[in-house]
Coordinates of C-alpha atoms and ligand atoms in Angstrom, one line a residue:
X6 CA 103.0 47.1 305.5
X7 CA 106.2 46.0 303.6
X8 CA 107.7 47.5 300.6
X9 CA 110.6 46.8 297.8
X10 CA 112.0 49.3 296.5
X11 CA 114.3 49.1 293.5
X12 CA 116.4 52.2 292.5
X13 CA 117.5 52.4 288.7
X14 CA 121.2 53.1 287.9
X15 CA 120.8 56.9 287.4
X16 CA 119.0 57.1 290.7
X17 CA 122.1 55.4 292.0
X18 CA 124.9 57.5 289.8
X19 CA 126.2 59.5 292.4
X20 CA 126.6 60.3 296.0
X21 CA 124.3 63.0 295.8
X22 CA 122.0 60.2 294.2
X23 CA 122.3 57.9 296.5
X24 CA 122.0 60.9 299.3
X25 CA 118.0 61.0 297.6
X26 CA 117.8 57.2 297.6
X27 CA 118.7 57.1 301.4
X28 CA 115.9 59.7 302.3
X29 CA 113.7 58.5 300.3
X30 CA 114.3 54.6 302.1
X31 CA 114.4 56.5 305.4
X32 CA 111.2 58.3 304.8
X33 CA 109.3 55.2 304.9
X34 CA 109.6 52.2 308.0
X35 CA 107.8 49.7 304.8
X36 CA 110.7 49.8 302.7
X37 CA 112.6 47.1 304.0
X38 CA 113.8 45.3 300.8
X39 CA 116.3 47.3 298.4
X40 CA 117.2 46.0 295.3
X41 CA 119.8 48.2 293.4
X42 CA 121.0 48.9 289.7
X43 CA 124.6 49.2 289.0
X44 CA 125.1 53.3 288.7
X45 CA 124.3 54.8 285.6
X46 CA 125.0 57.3 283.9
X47 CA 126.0 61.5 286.0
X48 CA 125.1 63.1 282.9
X49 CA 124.6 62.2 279.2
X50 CA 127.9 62.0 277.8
X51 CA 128.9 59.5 280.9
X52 CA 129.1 55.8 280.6
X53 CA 127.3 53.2 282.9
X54 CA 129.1 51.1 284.8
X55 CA 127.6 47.7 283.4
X56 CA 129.0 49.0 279.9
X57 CA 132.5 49.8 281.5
X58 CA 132.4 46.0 283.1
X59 CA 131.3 44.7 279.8
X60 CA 134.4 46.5 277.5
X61 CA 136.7 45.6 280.4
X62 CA 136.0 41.8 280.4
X63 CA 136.1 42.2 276.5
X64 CA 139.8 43.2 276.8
X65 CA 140.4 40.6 279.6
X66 CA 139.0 37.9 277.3
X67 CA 141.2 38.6 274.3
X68 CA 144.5 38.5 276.9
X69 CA 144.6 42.5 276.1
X70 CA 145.9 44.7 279.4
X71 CA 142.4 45.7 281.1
X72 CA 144.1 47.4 284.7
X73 CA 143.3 51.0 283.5
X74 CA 139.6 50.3 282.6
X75 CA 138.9 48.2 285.7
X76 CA 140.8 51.0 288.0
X77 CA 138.6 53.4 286.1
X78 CA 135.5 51.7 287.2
X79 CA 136.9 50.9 290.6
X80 CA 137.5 55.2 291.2
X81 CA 133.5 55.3 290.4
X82 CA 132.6 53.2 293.5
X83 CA 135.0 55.7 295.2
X84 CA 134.0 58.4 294.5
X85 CA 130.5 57.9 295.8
X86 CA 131.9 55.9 299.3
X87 CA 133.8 59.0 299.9
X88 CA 131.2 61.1 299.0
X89 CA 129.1 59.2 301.3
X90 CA 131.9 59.4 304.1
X91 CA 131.2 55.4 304.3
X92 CA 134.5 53.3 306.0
X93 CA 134.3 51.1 303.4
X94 CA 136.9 49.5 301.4
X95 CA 136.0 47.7 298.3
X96 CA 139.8 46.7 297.8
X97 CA 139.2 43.3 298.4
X98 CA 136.3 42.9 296.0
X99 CA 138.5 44.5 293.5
X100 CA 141.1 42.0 293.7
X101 CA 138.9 38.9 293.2
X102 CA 137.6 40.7 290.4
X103 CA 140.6 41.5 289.1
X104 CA 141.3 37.5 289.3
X105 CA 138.3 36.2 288.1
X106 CA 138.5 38.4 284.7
X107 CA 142.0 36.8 284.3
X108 CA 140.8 33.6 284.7
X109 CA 137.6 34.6 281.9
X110 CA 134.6 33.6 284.3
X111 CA 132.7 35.0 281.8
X112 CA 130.8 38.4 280.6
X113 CA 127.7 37.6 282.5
X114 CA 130.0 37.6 286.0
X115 CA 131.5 40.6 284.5
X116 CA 128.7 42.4 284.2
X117 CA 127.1 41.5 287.5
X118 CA 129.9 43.0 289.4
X119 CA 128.1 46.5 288.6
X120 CA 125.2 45.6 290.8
X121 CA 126.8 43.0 293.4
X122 CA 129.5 46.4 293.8
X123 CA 126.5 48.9 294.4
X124 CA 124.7 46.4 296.7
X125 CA 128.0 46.5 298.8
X126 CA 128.1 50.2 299.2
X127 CA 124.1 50.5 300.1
X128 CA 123.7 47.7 302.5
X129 CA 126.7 49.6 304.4
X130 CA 125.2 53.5 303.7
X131 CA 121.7 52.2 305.3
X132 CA 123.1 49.4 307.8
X133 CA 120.9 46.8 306.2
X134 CA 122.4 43.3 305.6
X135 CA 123.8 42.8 302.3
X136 CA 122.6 39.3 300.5
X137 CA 124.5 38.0 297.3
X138 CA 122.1 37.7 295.1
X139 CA 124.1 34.4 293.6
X140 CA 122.8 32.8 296.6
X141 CA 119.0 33.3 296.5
X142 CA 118.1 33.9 292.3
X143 CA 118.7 30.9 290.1
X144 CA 119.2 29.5 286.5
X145 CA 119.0 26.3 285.3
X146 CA 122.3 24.6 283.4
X147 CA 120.6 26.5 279.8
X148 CA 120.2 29.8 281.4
X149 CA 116.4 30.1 282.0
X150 CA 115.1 31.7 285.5
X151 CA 114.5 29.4 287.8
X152 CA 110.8 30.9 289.6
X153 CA 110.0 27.9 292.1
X154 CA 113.3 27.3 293.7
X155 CA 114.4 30.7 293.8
X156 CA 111.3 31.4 295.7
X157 CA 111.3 28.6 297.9
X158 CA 115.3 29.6 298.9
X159 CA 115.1 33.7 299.0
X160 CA 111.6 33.5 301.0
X161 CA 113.2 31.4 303.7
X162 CA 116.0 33.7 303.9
X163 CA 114.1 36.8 303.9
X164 CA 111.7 35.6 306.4
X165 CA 114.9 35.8 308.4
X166 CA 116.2 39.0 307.7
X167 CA 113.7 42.1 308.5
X168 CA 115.8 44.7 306.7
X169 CA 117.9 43.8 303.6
X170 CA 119.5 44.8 300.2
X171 CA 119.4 42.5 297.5
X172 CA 121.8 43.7 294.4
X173 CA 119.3 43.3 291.1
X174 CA 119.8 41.9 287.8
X175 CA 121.8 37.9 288.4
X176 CA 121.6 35.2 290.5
X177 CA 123.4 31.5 289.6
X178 CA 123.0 28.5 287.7
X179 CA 123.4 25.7 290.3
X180 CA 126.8 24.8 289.6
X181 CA 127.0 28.3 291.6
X182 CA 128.4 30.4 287.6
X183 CA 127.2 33.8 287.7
X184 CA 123.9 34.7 285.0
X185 CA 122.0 38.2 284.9
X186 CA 118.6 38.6 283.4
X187 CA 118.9 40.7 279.8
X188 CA 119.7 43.8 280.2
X189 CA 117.7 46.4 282.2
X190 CA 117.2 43.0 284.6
X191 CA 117.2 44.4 287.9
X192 CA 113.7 45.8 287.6
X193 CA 112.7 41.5 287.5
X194 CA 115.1 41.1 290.4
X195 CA 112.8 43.5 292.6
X196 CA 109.8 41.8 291.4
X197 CA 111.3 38.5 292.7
X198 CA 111.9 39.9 295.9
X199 CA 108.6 41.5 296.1
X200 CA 106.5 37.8 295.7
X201 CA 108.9 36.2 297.9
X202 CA 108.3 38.6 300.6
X203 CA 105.1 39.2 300.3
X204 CA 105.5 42.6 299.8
X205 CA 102.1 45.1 299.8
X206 CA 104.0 47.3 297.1
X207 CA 107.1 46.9 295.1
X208 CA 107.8 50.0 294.0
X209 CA 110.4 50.9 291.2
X210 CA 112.2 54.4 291.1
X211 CA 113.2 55.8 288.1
X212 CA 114.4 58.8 286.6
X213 CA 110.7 59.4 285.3
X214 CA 107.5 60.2 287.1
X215 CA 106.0 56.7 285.4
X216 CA 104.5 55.9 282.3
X217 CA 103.2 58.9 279.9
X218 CA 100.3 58.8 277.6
X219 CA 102.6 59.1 274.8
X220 CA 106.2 59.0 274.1
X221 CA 107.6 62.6 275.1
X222 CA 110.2 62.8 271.8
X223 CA 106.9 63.3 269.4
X224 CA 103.8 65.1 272.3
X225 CA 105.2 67.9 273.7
X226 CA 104.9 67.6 277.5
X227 CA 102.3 64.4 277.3
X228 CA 100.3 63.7 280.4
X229 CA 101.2 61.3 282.8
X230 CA 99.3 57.7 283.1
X231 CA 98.3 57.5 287.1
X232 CA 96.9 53.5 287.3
X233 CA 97.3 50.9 284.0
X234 CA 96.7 47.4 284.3
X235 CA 99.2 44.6 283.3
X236 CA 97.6 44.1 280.7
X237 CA 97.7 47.5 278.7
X238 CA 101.1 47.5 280.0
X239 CA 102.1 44.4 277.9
X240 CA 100.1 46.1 274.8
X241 CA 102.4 49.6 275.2
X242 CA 105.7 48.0 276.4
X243 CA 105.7 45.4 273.2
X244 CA 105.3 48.4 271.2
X245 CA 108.5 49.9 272.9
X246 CA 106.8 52.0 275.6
X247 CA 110.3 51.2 277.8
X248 CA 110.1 52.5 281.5
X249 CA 110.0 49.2 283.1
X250 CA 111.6 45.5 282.0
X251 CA 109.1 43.2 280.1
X252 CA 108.9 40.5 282.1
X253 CA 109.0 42.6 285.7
X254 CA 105.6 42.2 285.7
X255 CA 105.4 38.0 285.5
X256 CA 106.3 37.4 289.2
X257 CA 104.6 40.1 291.0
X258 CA 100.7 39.4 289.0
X259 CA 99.8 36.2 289.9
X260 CA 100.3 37.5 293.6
X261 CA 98.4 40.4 292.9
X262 CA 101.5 43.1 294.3
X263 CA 100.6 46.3 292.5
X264 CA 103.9 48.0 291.1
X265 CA 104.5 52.0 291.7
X266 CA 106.7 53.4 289.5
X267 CA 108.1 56.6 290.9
X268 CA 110.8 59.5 290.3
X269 CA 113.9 59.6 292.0
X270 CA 114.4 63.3 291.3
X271 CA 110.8 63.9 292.5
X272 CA 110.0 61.8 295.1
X273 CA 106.3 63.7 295.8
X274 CA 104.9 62.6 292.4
X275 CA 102.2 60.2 292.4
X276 CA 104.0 58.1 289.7
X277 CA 102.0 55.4 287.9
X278 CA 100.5 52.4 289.6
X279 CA 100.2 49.1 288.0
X280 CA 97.6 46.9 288.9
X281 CA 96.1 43.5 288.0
X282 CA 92.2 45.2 287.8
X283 CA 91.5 48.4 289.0
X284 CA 87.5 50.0 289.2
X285 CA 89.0 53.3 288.6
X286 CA 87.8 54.9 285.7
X287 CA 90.8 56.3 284.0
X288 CA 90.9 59.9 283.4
X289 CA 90.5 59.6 279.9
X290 CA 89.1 56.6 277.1
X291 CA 92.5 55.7 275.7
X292 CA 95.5 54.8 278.4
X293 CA 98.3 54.6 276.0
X294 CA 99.8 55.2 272.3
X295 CA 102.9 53.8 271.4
X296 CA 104.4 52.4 268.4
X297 CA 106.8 51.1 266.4
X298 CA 108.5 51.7 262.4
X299 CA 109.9 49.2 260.3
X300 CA 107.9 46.6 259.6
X301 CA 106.4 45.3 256.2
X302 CA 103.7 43.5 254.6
X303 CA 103.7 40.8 252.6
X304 CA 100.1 40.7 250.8
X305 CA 99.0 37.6 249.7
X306 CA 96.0 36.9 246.6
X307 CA 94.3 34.0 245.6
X308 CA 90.8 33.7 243.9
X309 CA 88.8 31.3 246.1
X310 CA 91.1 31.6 248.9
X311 CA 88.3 31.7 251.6
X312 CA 86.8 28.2 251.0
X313 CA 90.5 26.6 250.7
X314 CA 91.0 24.6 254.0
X315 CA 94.3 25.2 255.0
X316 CA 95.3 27.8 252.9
X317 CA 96.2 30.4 256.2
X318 CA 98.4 27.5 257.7
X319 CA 100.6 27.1 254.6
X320 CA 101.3 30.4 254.0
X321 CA 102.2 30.9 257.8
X322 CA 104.3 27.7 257.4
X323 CA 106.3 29.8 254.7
X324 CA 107.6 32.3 257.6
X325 CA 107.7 29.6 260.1
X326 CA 110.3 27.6 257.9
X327 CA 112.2 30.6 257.8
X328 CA 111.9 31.1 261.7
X329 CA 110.3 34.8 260.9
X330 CA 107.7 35.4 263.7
X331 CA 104.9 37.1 262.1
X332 CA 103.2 40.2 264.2
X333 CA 99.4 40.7 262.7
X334 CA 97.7 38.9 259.8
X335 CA 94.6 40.3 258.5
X336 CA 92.7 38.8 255.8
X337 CA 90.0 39.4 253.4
X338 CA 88.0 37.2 251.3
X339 CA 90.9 36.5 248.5
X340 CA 93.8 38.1 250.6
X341 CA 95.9 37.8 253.1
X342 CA 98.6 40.2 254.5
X343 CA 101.2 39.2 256.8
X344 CA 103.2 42.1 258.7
X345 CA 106.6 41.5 259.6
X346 CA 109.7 43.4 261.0
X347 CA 111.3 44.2 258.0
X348 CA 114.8 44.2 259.0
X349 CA 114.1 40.8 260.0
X350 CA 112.3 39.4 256.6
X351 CA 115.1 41.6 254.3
X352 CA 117.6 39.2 254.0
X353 CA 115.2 36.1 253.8
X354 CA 112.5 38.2 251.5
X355 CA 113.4 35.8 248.3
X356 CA 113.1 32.3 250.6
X357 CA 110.1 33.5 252.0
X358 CA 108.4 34.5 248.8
X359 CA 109.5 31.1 247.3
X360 CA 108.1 29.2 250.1
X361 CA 104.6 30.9 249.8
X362 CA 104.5 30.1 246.0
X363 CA 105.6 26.7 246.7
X364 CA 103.2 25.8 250.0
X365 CA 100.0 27.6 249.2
X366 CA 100.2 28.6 244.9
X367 CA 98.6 32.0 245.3
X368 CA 97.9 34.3 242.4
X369 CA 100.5 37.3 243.6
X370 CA 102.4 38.4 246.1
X371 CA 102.7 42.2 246.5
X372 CA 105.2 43.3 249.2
X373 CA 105.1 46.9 251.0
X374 CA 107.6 48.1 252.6
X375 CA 108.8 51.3 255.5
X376 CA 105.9 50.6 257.6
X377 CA 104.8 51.8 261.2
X378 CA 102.2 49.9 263.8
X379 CA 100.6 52.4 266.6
X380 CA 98.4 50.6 269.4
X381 CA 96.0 52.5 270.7
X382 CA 95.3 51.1 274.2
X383 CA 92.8 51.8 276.7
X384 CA 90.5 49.2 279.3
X385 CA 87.9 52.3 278.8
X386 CA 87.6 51.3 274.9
X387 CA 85.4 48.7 275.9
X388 CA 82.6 50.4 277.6
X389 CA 83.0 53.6 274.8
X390 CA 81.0 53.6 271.4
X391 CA 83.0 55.4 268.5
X392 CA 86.3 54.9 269.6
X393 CA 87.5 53.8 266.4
X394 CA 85.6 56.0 264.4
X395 CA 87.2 58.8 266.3
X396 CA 90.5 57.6 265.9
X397 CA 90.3 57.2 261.8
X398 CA 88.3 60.5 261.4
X399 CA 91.4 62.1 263.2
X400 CA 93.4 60.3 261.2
X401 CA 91.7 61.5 258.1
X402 CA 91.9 65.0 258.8
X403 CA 95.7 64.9 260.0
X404 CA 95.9 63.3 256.1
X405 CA 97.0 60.1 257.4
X406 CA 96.1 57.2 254.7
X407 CA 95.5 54.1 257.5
X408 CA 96.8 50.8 255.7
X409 CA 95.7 48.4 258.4
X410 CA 93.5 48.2 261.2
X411 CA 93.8 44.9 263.8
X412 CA 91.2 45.2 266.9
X413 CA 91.7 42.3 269.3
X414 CA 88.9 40.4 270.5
X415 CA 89.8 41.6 274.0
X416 CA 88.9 45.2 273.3
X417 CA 92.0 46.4 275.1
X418 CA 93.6 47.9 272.1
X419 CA 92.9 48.9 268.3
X420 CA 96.6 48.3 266.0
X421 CA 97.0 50.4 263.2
X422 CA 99.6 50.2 260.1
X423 CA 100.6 53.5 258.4
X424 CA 103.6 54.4 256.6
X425 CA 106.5 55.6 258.7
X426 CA 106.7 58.8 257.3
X427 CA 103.1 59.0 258.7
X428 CA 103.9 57.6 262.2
X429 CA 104.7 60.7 264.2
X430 CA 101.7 62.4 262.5
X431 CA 99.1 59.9 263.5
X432 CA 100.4 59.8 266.9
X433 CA 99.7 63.3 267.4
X434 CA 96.3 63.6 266.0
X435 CA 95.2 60.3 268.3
X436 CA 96.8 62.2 271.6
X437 CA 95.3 65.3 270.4
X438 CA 91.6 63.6 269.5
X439 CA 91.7 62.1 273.2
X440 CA 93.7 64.1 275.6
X441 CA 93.8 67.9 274.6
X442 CA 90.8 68.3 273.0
X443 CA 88.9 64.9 274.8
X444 CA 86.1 64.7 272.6
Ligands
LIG521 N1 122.8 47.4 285.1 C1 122.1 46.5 284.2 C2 121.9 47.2 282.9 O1 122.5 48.3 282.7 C3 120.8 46.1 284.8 C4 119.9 47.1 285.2 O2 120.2 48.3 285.4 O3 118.7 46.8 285.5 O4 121.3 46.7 282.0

């Protein structure tokens, strides 16, 4: 059995952190593979170290003094190898930094320092070999991820190295300049090191016990979600259900590598498993809720506009030509509604509005604005009559007027649009309709 295990930057904030993180790596022979976040945050009015690198490379890069903000970040690293009682000096390191910032090797190098830093310190603190990530992850020469060769290079080297540490979130394009993945990027660096070592588990510690049902800032106390599939964990993550990094999930799925997400803080929970398929029925019919405000809709009428050929293209040609992506479009027999992300349409409104008119002619145009999108998301929806008439009779008596409903053809999940007044409302009364009182 083999395991990766990537720590998140609060997990890694402190000695005492990092104190967890060793028993936690000790506790179990499998996890061989560490892949570390810069360290985060002690408590909330601190500042991550990846934001520190970022301000300080803005200063270097406009010629402005930066010595006092690097030193600040350097006494960070200190203070957790002396809390650690590590003979380690990071001196050296420092320097090169202090160099390459002068010489502007640019924000992503900057920012990778945070990790490359904290990889230092671990490999020492466990006695596992340190490898620089620059040398196994790639880009190409425009910046995107590289997924064969990088395999092809970091299996070969793992293969050779039982026990190692990995520092997450960059690698290099292949004229050997530092890149990172967007931020939050580390948690796609363990799942890279998970396929190429063909890992049993990769799991991903967090300051959370893993996904909840629903987001914690509107259901008191929601429960916890114990297996989801990739799947429904696309669905909630697009509509900002943020625990783990988007694309995390892309290398680790085709190789069938179940993730664990698990708590830092509270190493004996469960935490929440993500699988490819999974026979387990979940505890309850509905997985997930999570949603998003802001959007609008742009409704669309047109007598006849059914048996016009073409008329859907045009008017999606209109928000095309104004490189607006478009998130659901339900239609009726002389409508069409279009929703949006308002702040992205706002300052093209007028174009867009003009383009319609002049591509597909329809009668009006009616816009409506301040709007939210909940998905409901479950793989037990499928197999369960009345779903949706339980969710809009809840709605109804939470006095929740629904403006849109969108089920996709894969059953996984039923989008609703209500104003965003409404929004933390009709979350409640779905949690409430499927989790407290589970009728
Ligand atoms: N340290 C980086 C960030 O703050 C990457 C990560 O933690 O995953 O975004």
């Amino acid at each position: 059995m083999k395991k990766v295990v990537k720590f998140g930057g609060s997990s890694l904030a402190s000695a005492e952190q990092f104190e967890k993180v060793g028993k936690i790596i000790r506790a179990d022979k499998a996890r061989c593979y560490v892949v570390p976040s810069a360290p985060g945050k002690r408590n909330s009015k601190d500042t991550k170290v990846t934001d520190m690198l970022y301000n300080t490379y803005a200063l270097a890069e406009s010629d402005d003094a930066f010595d006092k903000e690097l030193d600040a970040i350097k006494a960070r690293y200190q203070e957790i190898i002396d809390g650690l009682k590590l003979k380690l000096s990071l001196d050296k390191e420092f320097e090169v930094i202090r160099e390459n910032f002068k010489k502007k090797a640019g924000s992503d190098y900057a920012a990778s320092r945070g990790e490359f830093l904290n990889g230092i310190i671990m490999a020492n603190y466990l006695g596992y070999e340190f490898i620089d990530a620059a040398e196994v992850i790639f880009f190409d020469e425009d910046g995107n991820f590289m997924p064969d060769h990088t395999n092809e290079v970091l299996s070969a080297r793992l293969a050779d190295t039982p026990k190692a540490v990995v520092p997450g979130f960059y690698g290099a394009k292949l004229d050997g300049s530092v890149k990172t993945f967007s931020r939050g990027g580390s948690d796609i660096t363990g799942s890279i090191v998970a396929k190429a070592a063909h890992v049993d588990v990769y799991e991903n510690w967090t300051d959370v016990s893993g996904f909840l049902i629903a987001d914690p800032r509107i259901i008191d106390n929601p429960k916890g979600i114990d297996t989801i599939t990739y799947r429904e964990l696309r669905e909630l993550s697009y509509m900002g259900a943020t625990v783990l990094h988007e694309d995390a999930i892309f290398p680790v799925r085709k190789e069938g590598i179940p993730i664990n997400i698990r708590n830092t803080n509270a190493p004996k929970d469960n935490g929440t498993w993500i699988v490819e398929s999974t026979c387990q029925k979940p505890k309850y019919v509905i997985t997930g809720i999570a949603g998003k405000k802001g959007f609008c809709s742009i409704n669309i009428e047109k007598d006849l506009m059914n048996s016009e050929i073409g008329f859907g293209r045009k008017v999606l040609q209109a928000f095309e030509e104004n490189e607006i992506s478009f998130e659901h479009v339900p239609s009726g027999i002389d409508t069409m509604t279009v929703f949006v992300h308002q702040s992205e349409f706002m300052e093209k409104e007028q174009r867009v509005l003009a383009a319609i008119h002049k591509l597909a002619h329809p009668d009006s145009i009616d816009l409506e604005s301040d709007l939210a999108l909940i998905a409901v998301v479950g793989r037990g929806m499928r197999q369960m009559r009345g779903t949706a008439g339980r969710i809009f009779s809840a709605l109804a008596h939470a006095n929740v007027n629904v403006k849109m409903i969108d089920q996709g053809s894969s059953e996984l999940n039923i989008i609703i649009g209500v104003k965003n007044e409404d929004f933390d409302a009709a979350i409640r009364a779905i949690y409430n309709i499927f989790v407290e009182i589970q009728l």
